Short mmCIF file of C-alpha atoms in Angstrom, two decimals:
data_model
loop_
_atom_site.label_atom_id
_atom_site.label_comp_id
_atom_site.label_asym_id
_atom_site.label_seq_id
_atom_site.Cartn_x
_atom_site.Cartn_y
_atom_site.Cartn_z
CA GLN A 9 8.92 17.83 -76.55
CA ALA A 10 8.77 20.79 -73.78
CA ARG A 11 5.16 19.73 -72.64
CA LEU A 12 6.18 16.07 -72.26
CA SER A 13 9.37 17.25 -70.67
CA ASP A 14 6.80 19.41 -68.17
CA ARG A 15 4.78 16.50 -68.12
CA LEU A 16 7.54 14.01 -66.77
CA ALA A 17 8.72 16.67 -64.29
CA HIS A 18 5.44 17.01 -62.94
CA HIS A 19 4.99 13.00 -62.78
CA ASP A 20 8.47 13.20 -61.06
CA LEU A 21 7.15 15.68 -58.40
CA ARG A 22 4.03 13.65 -57.57
CA ILE A 23 6.13 10.66 -56.80
CA LEU A 24 8.47 12.68 -54.78
CA GLU A 25 5.20 13.87 -52.65
CA VAL A 26 4.03 10.15 -52.47
CA ASP A 27 7.07 8.93 -51.16
CA GLN A 28 7.04 11.76 -48.49
CA LEU A 29 3.75 10.79 -47.84
CA GLN A 30 3.98 7.40 -47.45
CA THR A 31 7.42 8.20 -45.46
CA GLN A 32 5.20 10.36 -42.92
CA ARG A 33 2.73 7.46 -42.82
CA ALA A 34 5.07 5.14 -41.41
CA ALA A 35 6.82 7.94 -38.83
CA HIS A 36 3.04 8.10 -37.42
CA ALA A 37 2.66 4.39 -37.62
CA LEU A 38 6.19 4.13 -35.46
CA GLU A 39 4.81 6.89 -33.00
CA LEU A 40 1.36 5.54 -32.83
CA GLU A 41 3.01 2.18 -31.92
CA ALA A 42 5.24 3.77 -29.71
CA LEU A 43 2.11 5.95 -27.79
CA ARG A 44 0.69 2.08 -27.36
CA GLU A 45 3.74 0.53 -26.03
CA GLY A 46 3.60 3.42 -23.60
CA MET A 47 0.23 2.93 -22.73
CA ALA A 48 0.71 -0.73 -21.92
CA ALA A 49 3.76 0.21 -19.79
CA GLY A 50 1.50 2.87 -17.90
CA GLN A 51 -1.13 0.54 -17.45
CA LEU A 52 0.73 -2.54 -16.05
CA GLN A 53 2.87 -0.26 -13.61
CA GLN A 54 -0.47 0.94 -12.52
CA LEU A 55 -1.69 -2.39 -11.62
CA GLU A 56 1.52 -2.73 -10.30
CA HIS A 57 0.78 -0.17 -8.30
CA ARG A 58 -2.61 -1.60 -7.26
CA THR A 59 -1.39 -4.28 -6.49
CA LEU A 60 1.41 -2.87 -3.80
CA LEU A 61 -1.55 -0.67 -2.79
CA ASP A 62 -3.88 -3.82 -2.01
CA ALA A 63 -1.01 -5.81 -0.25
CA HIS A 64 -0.14 -2.77 2.05
CA ALA A 65 -3.87 -2.22 2.71
CA ALA A 66 -4.28 -6.00 3.56
CA GLN A 67 -0.82 -5.71 6.32
CA LEU A 68 -2.54 -2.34 7.64
CA GLU A 69 -5.37 -4.14 8.46
CA ASP A 70 -3.89 -7.47 9.71
CA LEU A 71 -1.72 -5.04 11.91
CA SER A 72 -4.85 -3.41 12.97
CA ARG A 73 -6.52 -6.55 14.04
CA ARG A 74 -3.42 -7.73 15.97
CA LEU A 75 -3.12 -4.14 17.47
CA LYS A 76 -6.33 -4.61 18.55
CA ALA A 77 -5.89 -7.91 20.09
CA ASP A 78 -3.11 -6.70 21.75
CA GLU A 79 -5.16 -3.48 23.39
CA GLU A 80 -7.61 -6.36 24.67
CA GLU A 81 -4.87 -8.50 26.27
CA LEU A 82 -3.14 -5.46 27.65
CA GLY A 83 -6.76 -4.42 29.31
CA ARG A 84 -7.18 -8.27 30.49
CA LEU A 85 -3.49 -8.36 32.11
CA GLY A 86 -3.97 -4.61 33.68
CA ARG A 87 -7.83 -5.82 35.30
CA GLU A 88 -5.34 -9.12 36.59
CA ASN A 89 -2.93 -7.18 37.88
CA GLU A 90 -5.17 -4.76 39.71
CA ALA A 91 -7.20 -7.67 41.02
CA ARG A 92 -3.63 -9.18 42.32
CA ALA A 93 -2.82 -6.18 43.98
CA ARG A 94 -5.78 -5.76 45.58
CA GLN A 95 -5.03 -9.50 47.01
CA VAL A 96 -1.86 -8.50 48.14
CA GLN A 97 -3.09 -5.36 50.01
CA GLU A 98 -5.81 -7.51 51.76
CA LEU A 99 -2.92 -10.22 52.60
CA GLU A 100 -0.85 -7.43 53.94
CA GLU A 101 -4.07 -5.70 55.79
CA ARG A 102 -4.70 -9.43 57.65
CA LEU A 103 -0.92 -9.83 58.80
CA ALA A 104 -0.78 -6.47 60.31
CA GLU A 105 -3.93 -7.40 61.86
CA GLU A 106 -2.31 -10.63 63.10
CA LEU A 107 1.04 -9.11 64.02
CA ARG A 108 -0.98 -6.24 66.21
CA GLY A 109 -3.12 -9.23 67.37
CA ARG A 110 0.17 -11.13 68.56
CA ASP A 111 1.70 -8.19 69.97
CA GLN A 112 -1.63 -7.23 72.12
CA ARG A 113 -1.18 -11.01 73.46
CA MET A 114 2.63 -10.91 74.12
CA LYS A 115 2.04 -7.71 76.09
CA GLY A 116 -1.33 -9.10 77.75
#
């Protein structure tokens, strides 16, 4: 009877060990699932960041193109302004010559 009792105790111990292993296995499965979900969330966040970076890069490229166009327009306007300034100076010089000529005719 002691042998039978030992065998039953040993059997109960084995059942407890199997239960413990199954519990550990379930806990590990839950941890693995949580890690997978965390990886998926991380990948999604990475994709969102890449999308934002791409959008910012496109905006930066657009702003760069517009800045270049504005600089070209500014250069063109500067050249036109210089040409008008030369025309004004030429007109002022001709007017001054005409006024000197009139003054000389009126004195003479």
